[in-house]
Structure formats: C-alpha cells, structure tokens
Coordinates of C-alpha atoms in Angstrom, one line a residue:
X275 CA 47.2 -44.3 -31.7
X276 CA 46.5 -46.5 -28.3
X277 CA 48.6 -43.8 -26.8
X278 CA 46.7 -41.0 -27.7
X279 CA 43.0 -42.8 -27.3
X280 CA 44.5 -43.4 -23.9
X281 CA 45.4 -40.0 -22.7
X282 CA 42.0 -38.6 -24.2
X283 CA 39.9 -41.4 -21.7
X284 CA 42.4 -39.8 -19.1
X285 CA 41.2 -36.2 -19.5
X286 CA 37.9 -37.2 -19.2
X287 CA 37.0 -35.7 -23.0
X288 CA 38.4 -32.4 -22.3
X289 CA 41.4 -32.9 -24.4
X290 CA 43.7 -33.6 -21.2
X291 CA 42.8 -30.5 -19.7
X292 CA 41.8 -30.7 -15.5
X293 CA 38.1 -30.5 -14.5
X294 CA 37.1 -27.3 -14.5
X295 CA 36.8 -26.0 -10.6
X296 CA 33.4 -25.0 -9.8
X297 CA 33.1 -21.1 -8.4
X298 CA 33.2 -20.5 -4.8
X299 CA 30.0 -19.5 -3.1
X300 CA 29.4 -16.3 -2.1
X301 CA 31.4 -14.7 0.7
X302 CA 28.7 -14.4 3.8
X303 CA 29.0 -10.5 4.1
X304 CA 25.6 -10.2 6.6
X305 CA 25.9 -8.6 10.1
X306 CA 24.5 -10.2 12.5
X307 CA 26.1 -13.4 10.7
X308 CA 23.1 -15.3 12.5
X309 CA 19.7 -14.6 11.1
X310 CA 17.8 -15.2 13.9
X311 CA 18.9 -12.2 15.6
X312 CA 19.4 -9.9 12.4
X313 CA 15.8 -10.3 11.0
X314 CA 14.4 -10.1 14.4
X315 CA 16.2 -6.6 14.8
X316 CA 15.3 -5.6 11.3
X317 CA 11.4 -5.8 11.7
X318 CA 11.9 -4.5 15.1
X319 CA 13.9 -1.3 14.0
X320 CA 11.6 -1.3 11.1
X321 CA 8.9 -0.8 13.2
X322 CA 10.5 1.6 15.4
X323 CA 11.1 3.9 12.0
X324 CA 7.8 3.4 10.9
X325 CA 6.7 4.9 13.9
X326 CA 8.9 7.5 14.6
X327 CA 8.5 8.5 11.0
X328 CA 4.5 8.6 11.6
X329 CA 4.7 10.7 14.7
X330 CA 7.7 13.6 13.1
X331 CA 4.7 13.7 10.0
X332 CA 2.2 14.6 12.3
X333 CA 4.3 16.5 14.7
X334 CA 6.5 18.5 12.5
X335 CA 3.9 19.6 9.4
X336 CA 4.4 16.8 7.6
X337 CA 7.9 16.5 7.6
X338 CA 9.0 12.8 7.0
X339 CA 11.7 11.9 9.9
X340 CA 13.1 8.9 7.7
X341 CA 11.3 8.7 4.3
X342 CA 13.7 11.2 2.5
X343 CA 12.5 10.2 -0.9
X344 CA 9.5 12.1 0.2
X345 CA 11.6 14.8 1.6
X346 CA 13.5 15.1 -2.0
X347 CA 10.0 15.6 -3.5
X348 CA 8.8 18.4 -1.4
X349 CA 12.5 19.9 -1.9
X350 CA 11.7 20.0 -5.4
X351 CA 8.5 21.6 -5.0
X352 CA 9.6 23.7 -2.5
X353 CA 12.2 25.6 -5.1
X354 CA 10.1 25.7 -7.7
X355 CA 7.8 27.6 -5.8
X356 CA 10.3 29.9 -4.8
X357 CA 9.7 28.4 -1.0
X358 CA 12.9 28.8 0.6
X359 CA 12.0 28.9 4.1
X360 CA 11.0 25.1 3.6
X361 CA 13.9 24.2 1.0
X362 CA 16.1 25.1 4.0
X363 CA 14.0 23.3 6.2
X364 CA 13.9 19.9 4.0
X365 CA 17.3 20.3 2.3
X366 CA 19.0 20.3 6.3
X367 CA 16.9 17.5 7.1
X368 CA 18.1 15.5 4.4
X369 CA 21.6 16.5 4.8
X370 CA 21.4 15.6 8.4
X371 CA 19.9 12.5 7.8
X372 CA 22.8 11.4 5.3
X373 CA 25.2 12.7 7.8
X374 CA 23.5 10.1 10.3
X375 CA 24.1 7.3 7.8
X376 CA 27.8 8.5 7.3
X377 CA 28.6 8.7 10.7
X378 CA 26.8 5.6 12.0
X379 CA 28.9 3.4 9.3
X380 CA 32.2 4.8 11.0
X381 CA 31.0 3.8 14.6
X382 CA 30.0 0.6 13.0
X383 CA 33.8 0.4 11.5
X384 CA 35.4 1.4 14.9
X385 CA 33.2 -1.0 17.8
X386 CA 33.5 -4.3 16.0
X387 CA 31.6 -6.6 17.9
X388 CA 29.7 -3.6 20.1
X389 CA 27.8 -2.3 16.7
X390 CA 24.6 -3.4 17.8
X391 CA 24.5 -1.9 21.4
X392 CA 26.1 1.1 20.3
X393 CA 24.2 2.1 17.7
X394 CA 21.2 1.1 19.2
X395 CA 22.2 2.7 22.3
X396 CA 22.7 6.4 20.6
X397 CA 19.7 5.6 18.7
X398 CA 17.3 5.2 22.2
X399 CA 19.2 8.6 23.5
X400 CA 19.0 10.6 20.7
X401 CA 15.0 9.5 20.0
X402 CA 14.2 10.9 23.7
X403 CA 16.6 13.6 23.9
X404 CA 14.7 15.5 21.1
X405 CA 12.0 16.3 23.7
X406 CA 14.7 18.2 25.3
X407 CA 15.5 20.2 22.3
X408 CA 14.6 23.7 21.7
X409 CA 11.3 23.6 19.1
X410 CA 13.5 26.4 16.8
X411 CA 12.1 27.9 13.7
X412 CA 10.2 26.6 10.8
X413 CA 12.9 26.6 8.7
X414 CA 15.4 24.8 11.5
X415 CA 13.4 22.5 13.6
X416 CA 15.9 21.8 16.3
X417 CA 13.5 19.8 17.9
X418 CA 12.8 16.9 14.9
X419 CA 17.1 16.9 14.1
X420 CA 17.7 14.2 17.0
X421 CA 15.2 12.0 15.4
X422 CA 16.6 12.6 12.2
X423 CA 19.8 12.0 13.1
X424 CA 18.5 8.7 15.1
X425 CA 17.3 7.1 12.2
X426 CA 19.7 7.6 9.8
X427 CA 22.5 6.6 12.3
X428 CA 19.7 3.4 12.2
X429 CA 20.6 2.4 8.3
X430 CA 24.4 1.0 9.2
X431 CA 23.1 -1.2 12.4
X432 CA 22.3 -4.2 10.2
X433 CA 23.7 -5.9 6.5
X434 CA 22.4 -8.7 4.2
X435 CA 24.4 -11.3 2.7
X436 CA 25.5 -8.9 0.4
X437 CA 26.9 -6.6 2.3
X438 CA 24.7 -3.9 2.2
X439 CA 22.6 -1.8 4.5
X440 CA 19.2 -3.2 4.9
X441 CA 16.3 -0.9 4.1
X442 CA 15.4 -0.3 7.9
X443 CA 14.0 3.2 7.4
X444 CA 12.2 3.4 4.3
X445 CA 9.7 1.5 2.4
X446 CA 10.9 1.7 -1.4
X447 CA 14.0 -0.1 -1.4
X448 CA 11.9 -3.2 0.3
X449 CA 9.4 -3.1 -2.0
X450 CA 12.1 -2.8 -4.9
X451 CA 13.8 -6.1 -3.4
X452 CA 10.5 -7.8 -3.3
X453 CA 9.6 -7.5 -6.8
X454 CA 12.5 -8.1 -8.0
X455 CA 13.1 -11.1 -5.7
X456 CA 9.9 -12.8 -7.0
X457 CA 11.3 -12.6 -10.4
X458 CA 14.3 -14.1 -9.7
X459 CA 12.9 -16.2 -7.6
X460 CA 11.0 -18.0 -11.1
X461 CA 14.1 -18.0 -12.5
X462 CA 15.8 -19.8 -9.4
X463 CA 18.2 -17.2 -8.7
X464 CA 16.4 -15.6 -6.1
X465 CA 18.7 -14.3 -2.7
X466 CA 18.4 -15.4 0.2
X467 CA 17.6 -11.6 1.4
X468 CA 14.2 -11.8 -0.1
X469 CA 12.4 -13.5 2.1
X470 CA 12.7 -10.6 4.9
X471 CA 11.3 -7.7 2.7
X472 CA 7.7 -8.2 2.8
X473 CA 8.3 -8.2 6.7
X474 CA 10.0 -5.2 6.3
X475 CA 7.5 -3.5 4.8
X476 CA 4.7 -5.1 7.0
X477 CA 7.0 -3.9 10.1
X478 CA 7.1 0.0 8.7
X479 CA 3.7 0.0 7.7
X480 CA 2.3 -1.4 11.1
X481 CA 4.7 1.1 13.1
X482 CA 3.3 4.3 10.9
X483 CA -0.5 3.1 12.3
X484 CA 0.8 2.5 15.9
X485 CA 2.9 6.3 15.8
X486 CA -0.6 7.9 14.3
X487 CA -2.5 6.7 17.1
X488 CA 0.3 7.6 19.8
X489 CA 0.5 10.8 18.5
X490 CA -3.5 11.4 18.5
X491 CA -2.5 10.5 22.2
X492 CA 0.0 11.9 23.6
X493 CA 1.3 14.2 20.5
X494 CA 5.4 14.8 20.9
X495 CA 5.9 12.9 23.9
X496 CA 4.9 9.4 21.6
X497 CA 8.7 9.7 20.7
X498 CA 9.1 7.8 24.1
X499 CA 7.6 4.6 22.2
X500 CA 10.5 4.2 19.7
X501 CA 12.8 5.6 22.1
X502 CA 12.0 3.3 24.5
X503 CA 11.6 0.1 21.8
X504 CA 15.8 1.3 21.0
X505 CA 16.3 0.9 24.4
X506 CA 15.0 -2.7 24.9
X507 CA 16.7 -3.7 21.8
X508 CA 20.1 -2.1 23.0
X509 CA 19.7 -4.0 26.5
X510 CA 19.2 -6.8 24.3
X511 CA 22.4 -6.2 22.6
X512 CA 25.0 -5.5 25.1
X513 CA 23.1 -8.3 27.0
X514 CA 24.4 -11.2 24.1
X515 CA 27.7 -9.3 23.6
X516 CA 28.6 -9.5 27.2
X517 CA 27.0 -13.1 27.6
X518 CA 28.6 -14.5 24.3
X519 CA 31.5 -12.3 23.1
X520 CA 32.1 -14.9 20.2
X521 CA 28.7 -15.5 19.3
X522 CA 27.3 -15.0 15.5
X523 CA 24.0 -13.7 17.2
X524 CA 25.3 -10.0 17.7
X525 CA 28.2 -9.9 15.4
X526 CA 29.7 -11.0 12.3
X527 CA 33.0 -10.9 10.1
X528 CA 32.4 -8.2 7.2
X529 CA 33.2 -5.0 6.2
X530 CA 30.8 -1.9 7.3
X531 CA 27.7 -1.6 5.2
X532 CA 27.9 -1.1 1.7
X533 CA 31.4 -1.2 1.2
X534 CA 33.8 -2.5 -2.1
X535 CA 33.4 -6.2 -2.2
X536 CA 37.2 -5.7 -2.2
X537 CA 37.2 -4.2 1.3
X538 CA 39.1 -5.1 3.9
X539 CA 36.6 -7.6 6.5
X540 CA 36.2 -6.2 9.8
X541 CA 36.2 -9.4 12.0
X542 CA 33.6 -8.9 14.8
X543 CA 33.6 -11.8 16.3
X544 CA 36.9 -12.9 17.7

C-alpha cells in the first residue's frame, strides 16, 4: 500500500503518467521575418495600390486596377445584360490579375532572399511602362494590363505570421481581419497580424484620395506616382539585401505565400 501511495506522489496525481508537454508555438511563417520592415512595406504598397487603383478608375471608365471584387460584380452585371464587349473587358482583367498573383508567388519561390527587390522592381517597371502601351480597344485595354499585372504580381511581396499573403491590394480582406481580430481579441486569442489592418486600410484609402487628385492633375501620366513610390521601395530593398545579406529585415525562412502549412520552408536568409 506504501508502495503504491508512493508511486501515485511520484506521478504527480496523474496515475504515473509524464507531465503532459505543452504545444509548440506557432511556426513564424511571416516574410520579412522582421516587422519593422514588413509593416512599413505593407502600408507603403498599400498606398501605392490605393492609388494606382484610384487613377485606372478614373482613367480607364471605372475599371478597378486591383479591387477585383468590384470587377466580379460588374462581370456579373455585365452578362446579364448581355454586355459582352465589357464581360471581355472585365473577365481578362481579372484573369490577368490572378495570373499576376500566380506568377509573382513563383518569382517569390525562385529569388529567395531577392523577393523584395524583385518584385518590387517589376512592380515600378511595369507601373510606368503602361504609358508606353498602346491604349487598344474598349474591350482590351492594353494600356491598364501593365498596371494590372503590377499589382497583382504586388499580393506575394509580403506574408503574415501565418503564412499568407497580406491584403496589399484590396480593402475587404482587411476589414474582414479587423473585425474579426477585435473579437478575438475579447476573447484573448487575437493574432498578432491584427494590429496592421486598420493601417492597411487607412494606407489604401489615403492612396485612392491622393490618385483622384493626381489624376484631376495630370490624368494618365499620375501612374508615375506609384511607379515611382515602387521604385524607392525597390532601392530600398536591394539596398538592405546587399548591405545585410543575412538580415531578417528583407527576408525570412518560409514557404511562398499561402502555401500547405506542410510545405517545404524556403530559407531566405542564409
């Protein structure tokens, strides 16, 4: 009986089995791993869409540049109107805008380290090179694709914790996170990526006001503001890579954006 009293203190009350271990913490999946850097180049990029967005609405007959939620509604009107002339025009929009996304994650997957000043750098080229681009038709606006295809090569330059892409280019998926993150921030499981969204938003919305009144300006050639913004942010870039090849600031060890938590990390840094 002193035996078994004995072995039962030994266990600690769990009937001789070992503590249970406590869970890991969640893997750090965020790109820049340094947060000073990657919400700094979130609001920044967040303004640039915002603005470029703003100025393609105005430019381009209220064709949105990044928003495609809005895009996907104007689709829908736009077939069952019978509109094809503008379902083509929306529908290759969108689908150049996704193929943005797709390639820009596969450059992200291939430079390591260089994501930042890569990306960034197509971004600034592609943002003024559609002022060299043929205008085209109504239902193929050559001239708006490089700006499509700009921002949605935008979406894989930065991740949160989590891995995914953060909402650089459009406003829902912010506001989304923000509502939801004040609920679970009263229940105290609130993520860490919360706090940026209303900065997010504040960053697209005040880019929008600043590419209206560009475009009231100087009308297409305000595409030289985000371009040029890009640019800075790409000097930026290859500025830290070159200056601090192993530095968290630019770079991070993850997999590319919105991957299987099962995927295979893509070490950046070393």
């Amino acid at each position: 009986m002193e035996s078994g009293t004995g072995m039962a203190d030994f266990g600690g009350g769990n009937d001789g089995r070992a503590p249970e271990r406590k869970p890991d913490p969640p893997v750090d999946r965020s790109f820049p791993a340094d947060p000073r850097t990657r919400i700094a180049f979130a609001i920044a990029l967040a303004t640039l869409a915002g603005c470029a967005d703003s100025i393609g609405f105005l430019e381009f007959s209220q064709l949105f540049m990044s928003f495609m939620s809005g895009n996907t509604t104007r689709f829908g009107v736009a077939v069952s109107n019978g509109d094809w002339e503008n379902v083509t025009r929306v529908a290759s929009t969108i689908s150049l805008f996704c193929f943005g996304a797709f390639l820009g994650t596969l450059i992200a997957a291939w430079v390591g380290r260089w994501r930042l000043a890569v990306l960034l750098t197509l971004q600034a080229l592609l943002l003024a090179g559609g002022l060299l681009m043929p205008w085209g038709t109504f239902a193929y606006p050559l001239h708006a694709y490089p700006i499509v295809l700009a921002l949605g090569l935008q979406n894989a330059t930065l991740q949160d914790e989590g891995g995914r892409s953060l909402a650089l280019t459009y406003v829902t998926g912010a506001v989304v996170r923000f509502g939801t993150g004040c609920a679970n921030l009263l229940l105290g499981t609130v993520a860490p990526s919360f706090w940026i969204q209303a900065p997010l938003w504040a960053g697209l919305s005040t880019g929008a006001v600043v590419g209206g009144l560009l475009d009231m300006r100087y009308g297409e050639s305000a595409f030289l503001f985000p371009a040029g913004l890009a640019a800075i942010l790409a000097l930026v870039a290859i500025a830290l890579t070159i200056a601090k090849p192993g530095s968290t600031l630019v770079a991070g060890s993850a997999p590319a954006p919105d991957a299987s938590p099962k995927a295979e990390v893509i070490d950046a840094i070393h």
